[in-house]
Tab-separated table of C-alpha atoms and ligand atoms in Angstrom:
chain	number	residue	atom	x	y	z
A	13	UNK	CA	93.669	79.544	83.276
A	14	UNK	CA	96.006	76.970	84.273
A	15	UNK	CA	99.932	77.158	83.695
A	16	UNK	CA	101.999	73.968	85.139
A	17	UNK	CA	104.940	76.514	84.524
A	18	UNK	CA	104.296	78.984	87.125
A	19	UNK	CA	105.203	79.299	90.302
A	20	UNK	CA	102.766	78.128	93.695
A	21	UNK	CA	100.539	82.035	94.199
A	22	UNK	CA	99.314	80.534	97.454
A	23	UNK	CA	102.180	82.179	99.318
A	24	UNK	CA	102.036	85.327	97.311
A	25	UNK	CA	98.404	85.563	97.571
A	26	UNK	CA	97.712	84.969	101.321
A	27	UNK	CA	100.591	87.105	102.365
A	28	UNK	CA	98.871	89.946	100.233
A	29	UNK	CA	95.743	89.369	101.609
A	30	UNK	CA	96.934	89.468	105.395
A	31	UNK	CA	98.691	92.362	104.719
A	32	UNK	CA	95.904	94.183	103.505
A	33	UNK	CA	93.760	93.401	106.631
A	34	UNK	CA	96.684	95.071	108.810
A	35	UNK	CA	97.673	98.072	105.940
A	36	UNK	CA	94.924	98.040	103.271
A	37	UNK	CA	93.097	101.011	102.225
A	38	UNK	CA	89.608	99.961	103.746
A	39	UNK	CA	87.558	103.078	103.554
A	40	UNK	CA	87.583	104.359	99.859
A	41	UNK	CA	84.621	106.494	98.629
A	42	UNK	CA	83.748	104.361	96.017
A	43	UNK	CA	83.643	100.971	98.410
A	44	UNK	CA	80.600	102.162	100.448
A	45	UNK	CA	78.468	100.616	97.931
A	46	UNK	CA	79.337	97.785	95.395
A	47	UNK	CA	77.532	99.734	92.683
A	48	UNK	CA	79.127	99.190	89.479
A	49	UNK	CA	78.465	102.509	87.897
A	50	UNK	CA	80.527	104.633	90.923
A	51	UNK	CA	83.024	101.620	90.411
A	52	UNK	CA	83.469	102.482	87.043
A	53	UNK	CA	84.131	106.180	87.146
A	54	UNK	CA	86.612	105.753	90.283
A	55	UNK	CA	88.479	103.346	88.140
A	56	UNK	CA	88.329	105.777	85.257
A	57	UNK	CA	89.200	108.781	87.194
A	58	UNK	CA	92.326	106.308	89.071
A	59	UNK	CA	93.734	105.770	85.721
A	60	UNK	CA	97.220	107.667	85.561
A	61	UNK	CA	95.976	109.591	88.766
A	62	UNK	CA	96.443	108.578	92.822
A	63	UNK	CA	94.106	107.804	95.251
A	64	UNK	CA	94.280	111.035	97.168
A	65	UNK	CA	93.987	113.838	94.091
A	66	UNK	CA	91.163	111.468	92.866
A	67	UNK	CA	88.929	111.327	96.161
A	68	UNK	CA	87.769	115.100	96.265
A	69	UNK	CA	86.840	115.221	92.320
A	70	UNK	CA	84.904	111.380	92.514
A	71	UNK	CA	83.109	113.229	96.043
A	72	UNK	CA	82.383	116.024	93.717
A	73	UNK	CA	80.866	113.908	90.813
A	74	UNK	CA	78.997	111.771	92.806
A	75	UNK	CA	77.481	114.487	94.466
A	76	UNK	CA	76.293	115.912	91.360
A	77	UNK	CA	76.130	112.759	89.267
A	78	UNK	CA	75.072	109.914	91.583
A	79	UNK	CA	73.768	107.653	88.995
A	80	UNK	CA	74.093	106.888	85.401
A	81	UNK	CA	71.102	108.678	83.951
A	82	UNK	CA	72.199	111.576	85.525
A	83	UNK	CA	75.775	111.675	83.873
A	84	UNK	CA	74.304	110.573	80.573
A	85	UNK	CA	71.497	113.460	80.846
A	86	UNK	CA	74.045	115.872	81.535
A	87	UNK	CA	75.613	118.005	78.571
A	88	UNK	CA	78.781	117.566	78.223
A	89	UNK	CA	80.587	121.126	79.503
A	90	UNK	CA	78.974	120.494	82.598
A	91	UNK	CA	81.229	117.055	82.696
A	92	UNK	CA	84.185	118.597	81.486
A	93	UNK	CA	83.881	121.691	84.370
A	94	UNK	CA	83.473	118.616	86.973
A	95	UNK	CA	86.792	117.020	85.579
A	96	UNK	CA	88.771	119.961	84.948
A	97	UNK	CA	91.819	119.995	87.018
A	98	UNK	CA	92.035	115.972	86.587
A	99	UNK	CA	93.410	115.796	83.192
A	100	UNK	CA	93.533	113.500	80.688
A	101	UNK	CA	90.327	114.739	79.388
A	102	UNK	CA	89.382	111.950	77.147
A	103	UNK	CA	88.199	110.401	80.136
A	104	UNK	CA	85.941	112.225	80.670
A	105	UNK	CA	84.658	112.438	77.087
A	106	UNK	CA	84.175	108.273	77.219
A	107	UNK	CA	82.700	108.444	80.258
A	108	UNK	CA	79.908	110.561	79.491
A	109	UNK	CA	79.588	109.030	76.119
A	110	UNK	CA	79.602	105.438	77.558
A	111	UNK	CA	76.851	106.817	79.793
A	112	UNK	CA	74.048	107.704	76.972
A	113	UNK	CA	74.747	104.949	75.501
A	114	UNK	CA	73.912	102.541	78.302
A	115	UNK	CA	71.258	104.731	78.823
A	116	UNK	CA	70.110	104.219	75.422
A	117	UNK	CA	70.992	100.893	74.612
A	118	UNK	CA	70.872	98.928	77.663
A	119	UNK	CA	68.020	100.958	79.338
A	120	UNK	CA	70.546	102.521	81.958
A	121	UNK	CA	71.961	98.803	83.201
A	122	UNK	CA	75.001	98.700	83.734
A	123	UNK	CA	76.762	95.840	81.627
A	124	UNK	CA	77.234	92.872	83.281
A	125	UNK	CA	79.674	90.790	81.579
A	126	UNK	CA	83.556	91.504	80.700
A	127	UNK	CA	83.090	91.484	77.304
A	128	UNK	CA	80.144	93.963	77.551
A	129	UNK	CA	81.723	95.868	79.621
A	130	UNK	CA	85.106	96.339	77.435
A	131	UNK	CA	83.215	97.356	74.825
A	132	UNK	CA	82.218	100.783	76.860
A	133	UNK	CA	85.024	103.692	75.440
A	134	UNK	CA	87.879	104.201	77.185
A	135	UNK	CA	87.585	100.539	78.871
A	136	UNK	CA	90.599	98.044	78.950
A	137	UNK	CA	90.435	94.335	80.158
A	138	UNK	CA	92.133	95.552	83.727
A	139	UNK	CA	89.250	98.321	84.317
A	140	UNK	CA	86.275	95.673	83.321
A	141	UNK	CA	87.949	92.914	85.676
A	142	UNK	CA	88.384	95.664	88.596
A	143	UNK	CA	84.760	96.784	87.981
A	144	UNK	CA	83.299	92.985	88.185
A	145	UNK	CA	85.764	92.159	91.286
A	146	UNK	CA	84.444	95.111	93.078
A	147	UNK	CA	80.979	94.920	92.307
A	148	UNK	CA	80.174	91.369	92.371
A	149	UNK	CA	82.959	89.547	93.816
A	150	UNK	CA	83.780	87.980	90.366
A	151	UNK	CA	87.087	86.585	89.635
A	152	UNK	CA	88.910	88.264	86.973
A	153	UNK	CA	92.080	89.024	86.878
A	154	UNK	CA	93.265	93.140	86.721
A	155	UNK	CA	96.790	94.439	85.187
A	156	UNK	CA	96.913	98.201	86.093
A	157	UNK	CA	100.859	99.699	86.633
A	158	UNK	CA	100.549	99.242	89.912
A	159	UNK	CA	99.923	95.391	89.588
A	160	UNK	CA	102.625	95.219	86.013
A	161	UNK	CA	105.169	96.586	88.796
A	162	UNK	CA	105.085	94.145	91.140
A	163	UNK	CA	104.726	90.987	89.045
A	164	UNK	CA	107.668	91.946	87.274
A	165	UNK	CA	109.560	92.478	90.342
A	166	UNK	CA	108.382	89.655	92.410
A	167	UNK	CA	108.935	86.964	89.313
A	168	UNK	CA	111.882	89.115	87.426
A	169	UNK	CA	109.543	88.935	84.457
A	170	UNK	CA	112.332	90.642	81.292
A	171	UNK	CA	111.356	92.375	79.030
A	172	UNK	CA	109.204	96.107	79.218
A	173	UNK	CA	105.300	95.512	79.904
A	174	UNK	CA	104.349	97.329	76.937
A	175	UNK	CA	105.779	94.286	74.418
A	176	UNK	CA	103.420	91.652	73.765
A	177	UNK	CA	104.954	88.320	75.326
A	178	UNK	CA	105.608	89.991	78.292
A	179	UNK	CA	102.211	91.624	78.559
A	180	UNK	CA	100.642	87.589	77.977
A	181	UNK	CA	103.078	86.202	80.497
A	182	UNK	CA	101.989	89.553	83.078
A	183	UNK	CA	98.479	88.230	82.311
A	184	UNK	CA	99.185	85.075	83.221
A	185	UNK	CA	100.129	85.631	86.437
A	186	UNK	CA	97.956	88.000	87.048
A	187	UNK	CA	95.066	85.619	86.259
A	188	UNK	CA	97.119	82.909	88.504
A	189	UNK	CA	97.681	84.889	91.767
A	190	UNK	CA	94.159	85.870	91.783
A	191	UNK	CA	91.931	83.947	94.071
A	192	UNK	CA	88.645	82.073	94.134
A	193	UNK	CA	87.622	84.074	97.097
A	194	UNK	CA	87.675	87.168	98.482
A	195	UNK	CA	88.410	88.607	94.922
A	196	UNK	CA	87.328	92.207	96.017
A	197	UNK	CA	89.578	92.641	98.843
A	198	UNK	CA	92.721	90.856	96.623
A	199	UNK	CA	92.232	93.646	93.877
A	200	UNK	CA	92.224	96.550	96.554
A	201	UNK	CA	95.166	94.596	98.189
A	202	UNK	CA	97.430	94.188	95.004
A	203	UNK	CA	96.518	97.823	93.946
A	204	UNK	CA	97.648	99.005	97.632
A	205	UNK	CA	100.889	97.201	97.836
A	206	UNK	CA	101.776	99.489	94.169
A	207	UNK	CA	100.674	102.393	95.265
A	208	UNK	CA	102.216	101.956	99.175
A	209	UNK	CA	104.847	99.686	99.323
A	210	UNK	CA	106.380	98.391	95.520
A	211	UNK	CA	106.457	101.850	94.567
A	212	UNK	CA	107.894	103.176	91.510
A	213	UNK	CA	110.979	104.674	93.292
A	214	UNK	CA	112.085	103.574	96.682
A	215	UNK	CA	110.195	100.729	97.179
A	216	UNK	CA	109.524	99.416	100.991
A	217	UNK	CA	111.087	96.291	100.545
A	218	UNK	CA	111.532	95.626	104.137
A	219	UNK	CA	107.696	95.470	104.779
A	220	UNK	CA	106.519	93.896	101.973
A	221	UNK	CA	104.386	91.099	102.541
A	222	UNK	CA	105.773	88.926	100.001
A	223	UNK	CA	109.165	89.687	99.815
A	224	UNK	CA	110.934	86.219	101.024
A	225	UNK	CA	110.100	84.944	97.810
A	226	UNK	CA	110.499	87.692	95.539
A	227	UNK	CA	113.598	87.270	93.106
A	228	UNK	CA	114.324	90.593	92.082
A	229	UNK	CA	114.413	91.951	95.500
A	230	UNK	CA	116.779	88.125	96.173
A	231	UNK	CA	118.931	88.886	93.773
A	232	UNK	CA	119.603	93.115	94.616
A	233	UNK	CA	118.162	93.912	90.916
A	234	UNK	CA	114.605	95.517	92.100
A	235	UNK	CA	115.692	98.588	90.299
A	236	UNK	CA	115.707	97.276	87.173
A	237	UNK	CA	112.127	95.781	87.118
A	238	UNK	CA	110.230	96.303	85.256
A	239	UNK	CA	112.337	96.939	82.341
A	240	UNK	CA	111.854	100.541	81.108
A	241	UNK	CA	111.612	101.589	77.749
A	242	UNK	CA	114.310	103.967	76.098
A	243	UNK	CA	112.518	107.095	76.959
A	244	UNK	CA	113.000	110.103	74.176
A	245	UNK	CA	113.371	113.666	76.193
A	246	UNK	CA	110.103	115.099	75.652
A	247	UNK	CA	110.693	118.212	73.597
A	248	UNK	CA	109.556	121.997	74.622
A	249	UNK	CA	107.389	124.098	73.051
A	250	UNK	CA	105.926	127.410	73.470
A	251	UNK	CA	103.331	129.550	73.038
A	252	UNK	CA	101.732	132.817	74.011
A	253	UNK	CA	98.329	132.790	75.600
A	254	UNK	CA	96.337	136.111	75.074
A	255	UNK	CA	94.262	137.338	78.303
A	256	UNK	CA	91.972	139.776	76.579
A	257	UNK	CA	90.401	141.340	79.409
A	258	UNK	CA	86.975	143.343	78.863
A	259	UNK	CA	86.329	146.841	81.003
A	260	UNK	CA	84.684	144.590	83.735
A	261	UNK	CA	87.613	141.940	84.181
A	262	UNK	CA	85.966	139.028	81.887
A	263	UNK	CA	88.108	137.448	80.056
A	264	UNK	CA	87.873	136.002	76.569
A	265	UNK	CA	87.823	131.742	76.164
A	266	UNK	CA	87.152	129.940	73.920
A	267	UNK	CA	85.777	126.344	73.494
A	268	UNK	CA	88.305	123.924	71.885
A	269	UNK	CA	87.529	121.528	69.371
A	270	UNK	CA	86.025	117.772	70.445
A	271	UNK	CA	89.787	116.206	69.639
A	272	UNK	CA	93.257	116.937	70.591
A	273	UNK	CA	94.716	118.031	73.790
A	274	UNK	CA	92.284	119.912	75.893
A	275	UNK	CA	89.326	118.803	73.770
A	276	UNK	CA	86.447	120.492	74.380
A	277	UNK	CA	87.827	122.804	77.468
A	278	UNK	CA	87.618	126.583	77.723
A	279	UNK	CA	91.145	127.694	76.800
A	280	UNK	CA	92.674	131.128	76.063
A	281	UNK	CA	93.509	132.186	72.612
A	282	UNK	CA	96.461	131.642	71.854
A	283	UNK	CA	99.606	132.382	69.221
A	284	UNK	CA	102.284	130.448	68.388
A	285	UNK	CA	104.471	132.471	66.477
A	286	UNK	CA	106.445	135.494	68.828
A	287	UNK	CA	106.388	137.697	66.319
A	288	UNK	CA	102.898	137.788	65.148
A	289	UNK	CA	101.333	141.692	66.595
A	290	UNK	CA	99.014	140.984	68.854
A	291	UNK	CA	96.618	144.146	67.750
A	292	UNK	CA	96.941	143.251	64.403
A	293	UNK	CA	95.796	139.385	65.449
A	294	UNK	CA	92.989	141.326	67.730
A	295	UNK	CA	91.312	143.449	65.039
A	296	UNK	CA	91.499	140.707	62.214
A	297	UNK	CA	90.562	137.816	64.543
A	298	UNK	CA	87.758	139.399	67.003
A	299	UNK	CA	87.390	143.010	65.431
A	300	UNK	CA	88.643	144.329	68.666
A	301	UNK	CA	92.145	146.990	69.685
A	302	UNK	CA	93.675	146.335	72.724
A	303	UNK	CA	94.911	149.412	74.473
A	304	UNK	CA	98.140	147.945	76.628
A	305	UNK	CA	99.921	144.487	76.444
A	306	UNK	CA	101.843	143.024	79.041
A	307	UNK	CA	103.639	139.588	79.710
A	308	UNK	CA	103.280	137.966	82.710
A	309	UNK	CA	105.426	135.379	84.229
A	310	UNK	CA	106.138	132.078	82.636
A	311	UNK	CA	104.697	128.883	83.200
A	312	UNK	CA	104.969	125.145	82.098
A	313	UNK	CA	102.996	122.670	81.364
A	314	UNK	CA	103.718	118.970	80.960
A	315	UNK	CA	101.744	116.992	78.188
A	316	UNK	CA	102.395	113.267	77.485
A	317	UNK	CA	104.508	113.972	74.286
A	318	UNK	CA	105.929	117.494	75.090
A	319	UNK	CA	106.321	120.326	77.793
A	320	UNK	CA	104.747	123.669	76.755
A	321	UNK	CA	106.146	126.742	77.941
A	322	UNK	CA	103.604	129.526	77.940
A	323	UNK	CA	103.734	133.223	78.639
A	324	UNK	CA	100.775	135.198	79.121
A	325	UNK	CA	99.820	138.449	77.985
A	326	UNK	CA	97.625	140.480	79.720
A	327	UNK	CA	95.964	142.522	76.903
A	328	UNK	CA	93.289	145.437	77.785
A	329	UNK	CA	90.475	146.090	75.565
A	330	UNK	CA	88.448	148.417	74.045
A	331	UNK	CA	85.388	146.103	74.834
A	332	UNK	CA	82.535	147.307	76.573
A	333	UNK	CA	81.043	144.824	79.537
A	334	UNK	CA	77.591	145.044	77.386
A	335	UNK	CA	79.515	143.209	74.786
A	336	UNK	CA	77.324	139.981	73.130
A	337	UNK	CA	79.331	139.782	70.175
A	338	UNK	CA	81.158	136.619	70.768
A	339	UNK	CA	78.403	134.984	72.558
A	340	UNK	CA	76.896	131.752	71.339
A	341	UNK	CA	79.859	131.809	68.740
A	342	UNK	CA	82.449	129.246	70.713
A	343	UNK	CA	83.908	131.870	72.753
A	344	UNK	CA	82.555	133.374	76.392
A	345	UNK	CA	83.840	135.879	78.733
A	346	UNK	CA	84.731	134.958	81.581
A	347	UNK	CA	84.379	136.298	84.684
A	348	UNK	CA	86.963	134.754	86.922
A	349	UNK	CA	85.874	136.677	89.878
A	350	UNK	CA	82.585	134.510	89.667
A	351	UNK	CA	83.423	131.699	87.657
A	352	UNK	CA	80.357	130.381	85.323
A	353	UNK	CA	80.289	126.974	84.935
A	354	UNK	CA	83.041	126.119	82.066
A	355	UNK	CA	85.768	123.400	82.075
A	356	UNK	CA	88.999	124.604	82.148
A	357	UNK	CA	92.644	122.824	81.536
A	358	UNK	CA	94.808	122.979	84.443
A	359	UNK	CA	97.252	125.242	82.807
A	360	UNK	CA	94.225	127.827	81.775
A	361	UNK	CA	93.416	127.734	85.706
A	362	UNK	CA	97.042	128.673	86.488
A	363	UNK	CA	97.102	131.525	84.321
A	364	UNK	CA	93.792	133.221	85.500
A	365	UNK	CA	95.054	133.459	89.090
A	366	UNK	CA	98.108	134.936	88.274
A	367	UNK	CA	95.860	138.046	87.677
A	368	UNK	CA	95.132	138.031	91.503
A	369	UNK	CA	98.673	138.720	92.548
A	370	UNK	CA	98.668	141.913	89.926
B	403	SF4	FE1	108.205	94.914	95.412
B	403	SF4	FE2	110.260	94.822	97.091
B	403	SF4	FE3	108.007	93.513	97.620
B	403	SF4	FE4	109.599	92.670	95.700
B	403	SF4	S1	110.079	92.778	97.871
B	403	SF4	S2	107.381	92.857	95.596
B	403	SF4	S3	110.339	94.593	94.883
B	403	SF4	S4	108.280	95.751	97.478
């Protein structure tokens, strides 16, 4: 794309590049081969999660996923337990579903083309363009945050990145600053500046590579690039989470539907009305009495659209450890002493080790 309009991204673009050669992240996981399929699920798993929490779960996928037909083989609890922790959970859900289909559509090749490959679920035009820049060397253009941050603050583009014209004139400059060669090492370079020096807060503006030229830090006003949307306080719920423990310490799950937060993760049952009795809700829900209910401490949890405070209640039952009742009907006990394999939410993790400081 050409644009008369914008600015020379010679400057921009070489001072990026040198500074990656000095600073860059070099050694990445997901670098030692230019094999689009581990490209893929490192840019998957990168979305709306850093570098360093995402290298020990990719090491762990890999390592039991190395290629596609293995991931698309796989059932899908056995995807969720190796994302669990990671959140955002429809990730994970895409992934493995973008897998069979490759598998059986395409034969298990991996889509070559950035059309093809935006069609794969939970695919944007920045994640295709990263995939075919890091994997073939092609030139296309990527918009993640990290790269939305510094465009806006290096041009002092107005307006918040989520509104159309300033999305098209991010993309534009995006697609300008992006060179003929050496494509793979720009992406890495532009992502690295985000993530180490134009950071969200407290930016490094003193090392930055390209900061001679860059008008909001000329003109004091890097602060208020890019423009943020009015943010609405995110409101709080709660809930109670039941831990119905059987005589041998298993505790009761249960698999949550496909859709909706935490789909298809292990989670503990759970009430969201204080003064429902929990007995009562044990012999009418699972046929079960529980002899002694406790709370435990507090904890939140942060969703997207709200914060969750839950409290846990420990709840003793009457169920023998020879119990098969529940099996094979959505619901397991588990034994977190020796963990099965089952993927759990973050906040589901947090409340089964509380029970090792009783
Ligand atoms: Fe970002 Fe500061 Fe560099 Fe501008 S000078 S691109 S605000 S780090």
């Amino acid at each position: 794309m050409t644009d008369n309009s914008l600015p020379d991204s010679s400057d921009f673009t070489i001072g990026i590049l040198d500074w990656y050669d000095q600073h860059g992240r070099r050694n990445l996981p997901w670098h030692a081969q230019q094999d689009p399929y581990r490209i893929w699920v490192s840019e998957i798993m990168l979305q709306q999660t850093r570098v360093e929490t995402v290298i020990p779960f990719y090491q762990d996928f890999m390592h039991r996923f190395p290629d596609i037909g293995s991931l698309a083989e796989a059932n899908l609890d056995e995807v969720m337990t190796y994302w669990s922790g990671l959140g955002y959970y429809s990730r994970a859900r895409n992934l493995h579903r973008a897998a069979r289909r490759i598998c059986n559509e395409q034969g298990g090749c991996f889509p070559q083309t950035l059309h093809e490959i935006m069609s794969l679920p939970g695919v944007g035009r920045s994640t295709a363009g990263a995939i075919l820049a890091f994997s073939r060397n092609a030139r296309h253009p990527i918009l993640d945050a990290n790269v939305k941050r510094i465009l806006s603050r290096y041009h002092a583009v107005e307006g918040p990145p989520e509104k159309q014209d300033t999305q098209k004139r991010l993309w534009a400059l995006a697609d300008q600053h992006t060179p003929e060669a050496r494509v793979a090492e720009y992406t890495q370079a532009i992502m690295d500046l985000g993530a180490l020096i134009c950071r969200v807060h407290k930016p490094l503006c003193t090392e930055c590579p390209v900061a001679s030229e860059c008008l909001a830090y000329s003109q004091d006003q890097v602060a208020s690039f890019p423009a943020r949307k009015q943010k609405k306080p995110r409101p709080l719920k709660s809930c109670w989470m039941l831990l119905l423990r059987r005589s041998d310490g298993c505790i009761l799950l249960y698999k949550r539907p496909a859709k909706g937060i935490w789909g298809g993760l292990w989670s503990l049952p759970q009430l969201d009305d204080p003064e429902l009795d929990v007995n009562q809700y044990c012999k009418e829900m699972f046929e079960f009495e529980v002899t002694s209910i406790h709370s435990l401490a507090r904890i939140r949890h942060g969703f997207s659209h709200y914060e969750l405070e839950i409290t846990p209640v420990l709840c003793e039952t009457i169920v023998p450890e020879t119990d098969q009742t529940y099996d094979n009907h959505g619901y397991i006990w588990y034994n977190p002493k020796c963990p099965a394999t089952a993927g759990l939410p973050a906040a589901v993790k947090r409340i089964l080790a509380l029970l090792d400081s009783l």
